[in-house]
Structure formats: C-alpha cells, structure tokens
PDB file of C-alpha atoms in Angstrom:
ATOM      1  CA  LYS A   2      97.443  73.439  72.590  1.00 50.00           C
ATOM      2  CA  LEU A   3      97.319  74.639  69.701  1.00 52.00           C
ATOM      3  CA  GLY A   4      99.488  71.966  67.882  1.00 54.00           C
ATOM      4  CA  ILE A   5     101.743  71.620  65.077  1.00 54.00           C
ATOM      5  CA  ARG A   6     101.205  73.834  62.235  1.00 56.00           C
ATOM      6  CA  HIS A   7     104.122  75.500  60.514  1.00 56.00           C
ATOM      7  CA  ASP A   8     101.651  77.553  57.422  1.00 62.00           C
ATOM      8  CA  VAL A   9     100.166  79.387  61.158  1.00 64.00           C
ATOM      9  CA  LYS A  10     102.664  81.724  62.396  1.00 73.00           C
ATOM     10  CA  LEU A  11     101.287  83.573  65.341  1.00 81.00           C
ATOM     11  CA  ILE A  12     103.314  85.386  68.043  1.00 86.00           C
ATOM     12  CA  PRO A  13     101.555  86.236  71.615  1.00 89.00           C
ATOM     13  CA  TYR A  14     101.695  90.603  71.911  1.00 92.00           C
ATOM     14  CA  VAL A  15      99.019  92.119  73.790  1.00 95.00           C
ATOM     15  CA  SER A  16      99.448  96.072  74.798  1.00 95.00           C
ATOM     16  CA  ILE A  17      96.846  98.175  76.537  1.00 94.00           C
ATOM     17  CA  HIS A  18      96.635 102.254  77.105  1.00 91.00           C
ATOM     18  CA  VAL A  19      94.723 103.391  79.323  1.00 88.00           C
ATOM     19  CA  GLU A  20      94.478 107.381  79.778  1.00 84.00           C
ATOM     20  CA  ILE A  21      94.562 108.656  83.715  1.00 80.00           C
ATOM     21  CA  GLU A  22      95.066 112.771  83.071  1.00 69.00           C
ATOM     22  CA  ASP A  23      91.279 112.936  83.178  1.00 61.00           C
ATOM     23  CA  SER A  24      88.854 109.702  84.213  1.00 52.00           C
ATOM     24  CA  ALA A  25      85.847 111.871  83.699  1.00 53.00           C
ATOM     25  CA  THR A  26      86.728 112.391  79.943  1.00 56.00           C
ATOM     26  CA  LEU A  27      86.137 109.260  78.438  1.00 56.00           C
ATOM     27  CA  LEU A  28      87.762 108.968  75.296  1.00 66.00           C
ATOM     28  CA  LYS A  29      87.572 107.261  72.241  1.00 77.00           C
ATOM     29  CA  THR A  30      88.881 103.957  72.170  1.00 83.00           C
ATOM     30  CA  GLN A  31      89.714 101.336  70.326  1.00 87.00           C
ATOM     31  CA  LEU A  32      90.305  97.862  69.614  1.00 89.00           C
ATOM     32  CA  SER A  33      93.432  96.692  67.325  1.00 92.00           C
ATOM     33  CA  CYS A  34      95.365  93.944  66.126  1.00 92.00           C
ATOM     34  CA  GLY A  35      98.636  96.691  64.617  1.00 89.00           C
ATOM     35  CA  LEU A  36      96.020  98.606  63.171  1.00 91.00           C
ATOM     36  CA  PRO A  37      92.285  99.190  64.607  1.00 90.00           C
ATOM     37  CA  LEU A  38      89.427  97.056  63.589  1.00 90.00           C
ATOM     38  CA  PRO A  39      85.794  98.948  62.881  1.00 89.00           C
ATOM     39  CA  LEU A  40      84.478  97.110  65.664  1.00 81.00           C
ATOM     40  CA  GLU A  41      82.445  98.429  68.625  1.00 77.00           C
ATOM     41  CA  TRP A  42      84.946  99.068  71.762  1.00 79.00           C
ATOM     42  CA  ASN A  43      83.043  99.801  74.978  1.00 77.00           C
ATOM     43  CA  VAL A  44      86.374  99.648  77.231  1.00 82.00           C
ATOM     44  CA  PRO A  45      87.426 102.433  78.711  1.00 83.00           C
ATOM     45  CA  PHE A  46      91.582 101.432  77.348  1.00 88.00           C
ATOM     46  CA  SER A  47      92.398 100.320  74.323  1.00 90.00           C
ATOM     47  CA  LEU A  48      93.427  97.246  73.104  1.00 92.00           C
ATOM     48  CA  ASN A  49      96.328  96.444  71.020  1.00 95.00           C
ATOM     49  CA  ALA A  50      96.712  92.647  70.692  1.00 94.00           C
ATOM     50  CA  ASN A  51      97.857  89.592  67.751  1.00 93.00           C
ATOM     51  CA  PHE A  52      94.676  88.629  67.234  1.00 92.00           C
ATOM     52  CA  CYS A  53      93.734  86.136  64.687  1.00 90.00           C
ATOM     53  CA  ILE A  54      91.670  88.470  62.259  1.00 90.00           C
ATOM     54  CA  GLU A  55      89.222  88.181  59.151  1.00 88.00           C
ATOM     55  CA  GLU A  56      90.104  88.593  55.424  1.00 86.00           C
ATOM     56  CA  ASN A  57      88.716  91.368  55.459  1.00 89.00           C
ATOM     57  CA  ARG A  58      90.005  92.949  58.837  1.00 86.00           C
ATOM     58  CA  ARG A  59      86.670  93.843  60.273  1.00 86.00           C
ATOM     59  CA  HIS A  60      86.651  90.456  62.971  1.00 85.00           C
ATOM     60  CA  ILE A  61      88.161  88.753  65.661  1.00 87.00           C
ATOM     61  CA  VAL A  62      88.013  85.081  64.540  1.00 86.00           C
ATOM     62  CA  TRP A  63      86.116  83.887  66.984  1.00 81.00           C
ATOM     63  CA  ASN A  64      83.927  80.776  65.219  1.00 73.00           C
ATOM     64  CA  THR A  65      80.984  78.524  67.432  1.00 67.00           C
ATOM     65  CA  ASN A  66      80.596  76.198  64.225  1.00 70.00           C
ATOM     66  CA  SER A  67      82.227  72.787  65.409  1.00 65.00           C
ATOM     67  CA  ASP A  68      81.953  72.027  61.376  1.00 68.00           C
ATOM     68  CA  ALA A  69      84.486  74.373  60.287  1.00 66.00           C
ATOM     69  CA  ASP A  70      87.652  73.990  59.203  1.00 81.00           C
ATOM     70  CA  VAL A  71      90.825  72.753  60.761  1.00 80.00           C
ATOM     71  CA  LEU A  72      92.654  76.376  59.847  1.00 81.00           C
ATOM     72  CA  GLN A  73      89.719  78.582  61.638  1.00 83.00           C
ATOM     73  CA  ASN A  74      89.099  76.108  64.934  1.00 83.00           C
ATOM     74  CA  ILE A  75      93.174  76.751  65.039  1.00 85.00           C
ATOM     75  CA  LYS A  76      92.364  81.076  64.946  1.00 87.00           C
ATOM     76  CA  THR A  77      89.659  80.629  67.469  1.00 88.00           C
ATOM     77  CA  THR A  78      91.615  78.548  70.323  1.00 88.00           C
ATOM     78  CA  TRP A  79      94.542  81.065  69.508  1.00 90.00           C
ATOM     79  CA  ASN A  80      92.195  84.310  70.617  1.00 90.00           C
ATOM     80  CA  HIS A  81      90.640  82.257  73.667  1.00 90.00           C
ATOM     81  CA  TYR A  82      94.800  81.532  74.335  1.00 91.00           C
ATOM     82  CA  MET A  83      94.843  85.084  73.935  1.00 92.00           C
ATOM     83  CA  MET A  84      92.470  86.115  76.101  1.00 91.00           C
ATOM     84  CA  THR A  85      92.287  84.028  78.565  1.00 91.00           C
ATOM     85  CA  ASP A  86      96.249  84.013  79.239  1.00 93.00           C
ATOM     86  CA  LEU A  87      97.424  87.321  77.843  1.00 93.00           C
ATOM     87  CA  VAL A  88      94.195  89.998  77.815  1.00 92.00           C
ATOM     88  CA  ALA A  89      93.225  89.339  81.385  1.00 90.00           C
ATOM     89  CA  PRO A  90      96.346  88.925  82.963  1.00 94.00           C
ATOM     90  CA  ALA A  91      97.671  92.213  81.438  1.00 94.00           C
ATOM     91  CA  CYS A  92      94.353  93.614  82.018  1.00 90.00           C
ATOM     92  CA  VAL A  93      95.401  92.700  85.874  1.00 90.00           C
ATOM     93  CA  ALA A  94      98.644  93.875  85.331  1.00 93.00           C
ATOM     94  CA  MET A  95      96.350  97.112  84.667  1.00 92.00           C
ATOM     95  CA  LEU A  96      94.948  98.155  87.707  1.00 90.00           C
ATOM     96  CA  GLU A  97      97.116  96.913  89.841  1.00 91.00           C
ATOM     97  CA  LYS A  98      99.729 100.101  88.305  1.00 92.00           C
ATOM     98  CA  LEU A  99      96.760 102.326  88.470  1.00 90.00           C
ATOM     99  CA  THR A 100      96.618 102.181  91.693  1.00 90.00           C
ATOM    100  CA  GLU A 101      99.709 104.333  92.247  1.00 92.00           C
ATOM    101  CA  TYR A 102      98.114 107.432  90.048  1.00 89.00           C
ATOM    102  CA  VAL A 103      94.586 106.982  90.850  1.00 87.00           C
ATOM    103  CA  GLU A 104      92.428 106.969  94.248  1.00 87.00           C
ATOM    104  CA  SER A 105      91.436 103.488  94.919  1.00 83.00           C
ATOM    105  CA  TYR A 106      87.831 103.795  95.216  1.00 83.00           C
ATOM    106  CA  GLN A 107      88.452 105.394  91.213  1.00 84.00           C
ATOM    107  CA  ILE A 108      89.966 101.877  89.935  1.00 84.00           C
ATOM    108  CA  TYR A 109      86.278 100.560  88.771  1.00 80.00           C
ATOM    109  CA  THR A 110      86.001 103.133  85.928  1.00 81.00           C
ATOM    110  CA  TYR A 111      88.834 101.786  84.397  1.00 81.00           C
ATOM    111  CA  PHE A 112      87.373  98.896  83.458  1.00 76.00           C
ATOM    112  CA  PRO A 113      84.180  97.581  81.803  1.00 67.00           C
ATOM    113  CA  LEU A 114      81.787  96.581  84.196  1.00 61.00           C
ATOM    114  CA  LYS A 115      79.146  95.543  81.518  1.00 59.00           C
ATOM    115  CA  ILE A 116      80.621  93.447  78.781  1.00 55.00           C
ATOM    116  CA  ASN A 117      78.844  92.387  75.639  1.00 53.00           C
ATOM    117  CA  SER A 118      79.109  88.527  76.866  1.00 49.00           C
ATOM    118  CA  THR A 119      77.735  87.468  72.945  1.00 46.00           C
ATOM    119  CA  MET A 120      81.325  87.830  71.391  1.00 52.00           C
ATOM    120  CA  TYR A 121      85.207  87.195  72.332  1.00 52.00           C
ATOM    121  CA  TRP A 122      84.444  88.091  75.821  1.00 58.00           C
ATOM    122  CA  LYS A 123      82.534  85.319  77.243  1.00 58.00           C
ATOM    123  CA  SER A 124      86.419  83.572  77.605  1.00 56.00           C
ATOM    124  CA  PHE A 125      87.740  86.458  79.284  1.00 57.00           C
TER     125      PHE A 125
END
C-alpha cells in the first residue's frame, strides 16, 4: 500500500484518553503526535497517534493535490491508513470499554456526532 522507501520510517501507534469521572464536564482534549498539535479539536477524547505532520508541527499532512511530490503522497496515504485502520478501530474499542463504566445512554456523549468533514476526518 505504501511502497518500500528506506528513507521513510513510520511506526503505527494510537492511544486514546477519555475522562469518565464526570461526563457532564467536557475537559479540554487534544490531538497529539507525541506532543500536542495546535489544531482545533472539538472531540470528547484526546488522541495521540503517529501521524505524519508538517515540518512546522502545525498540521497533519493531508494532501489533496494530485501534483504533490512522492513523499507528500506517502505521508497522506499513511495518515489515511492511520485514520481508517487504527484510529477508527481504537475508537470502537474505546466505546466498547466505556460500556463497562457508564450507562449505555451516556455512550453517545463520548463520541463526536458532528465532525469537521473538510479535513482528515473524511476518511474516518
């Protein structure tokens, strides 16, 4: 899927943090790639994943330009893979685990029902 490139080192990793003590109070959550990214993140859980990010650490690489260089396309493909094959299943596992701690009618409060679909969430 990604091809073999010895100059690109990518390790799949995803972790999710959700606060279950008081679901009525939405804590500040973050999107991180090792360190927090300065992106708007209106989701009721924090996500840390090994996304490919821009050199300035301000954006996840999500290229929509077909004329981009090969490395940009690899990074975009990687991020798509991360969202569809790792982040989505991790979110499902989080929701399943939450059923052990909260009432079933509360589960919806832990998952975003409206997501900014103009960016990388489209593949989610």
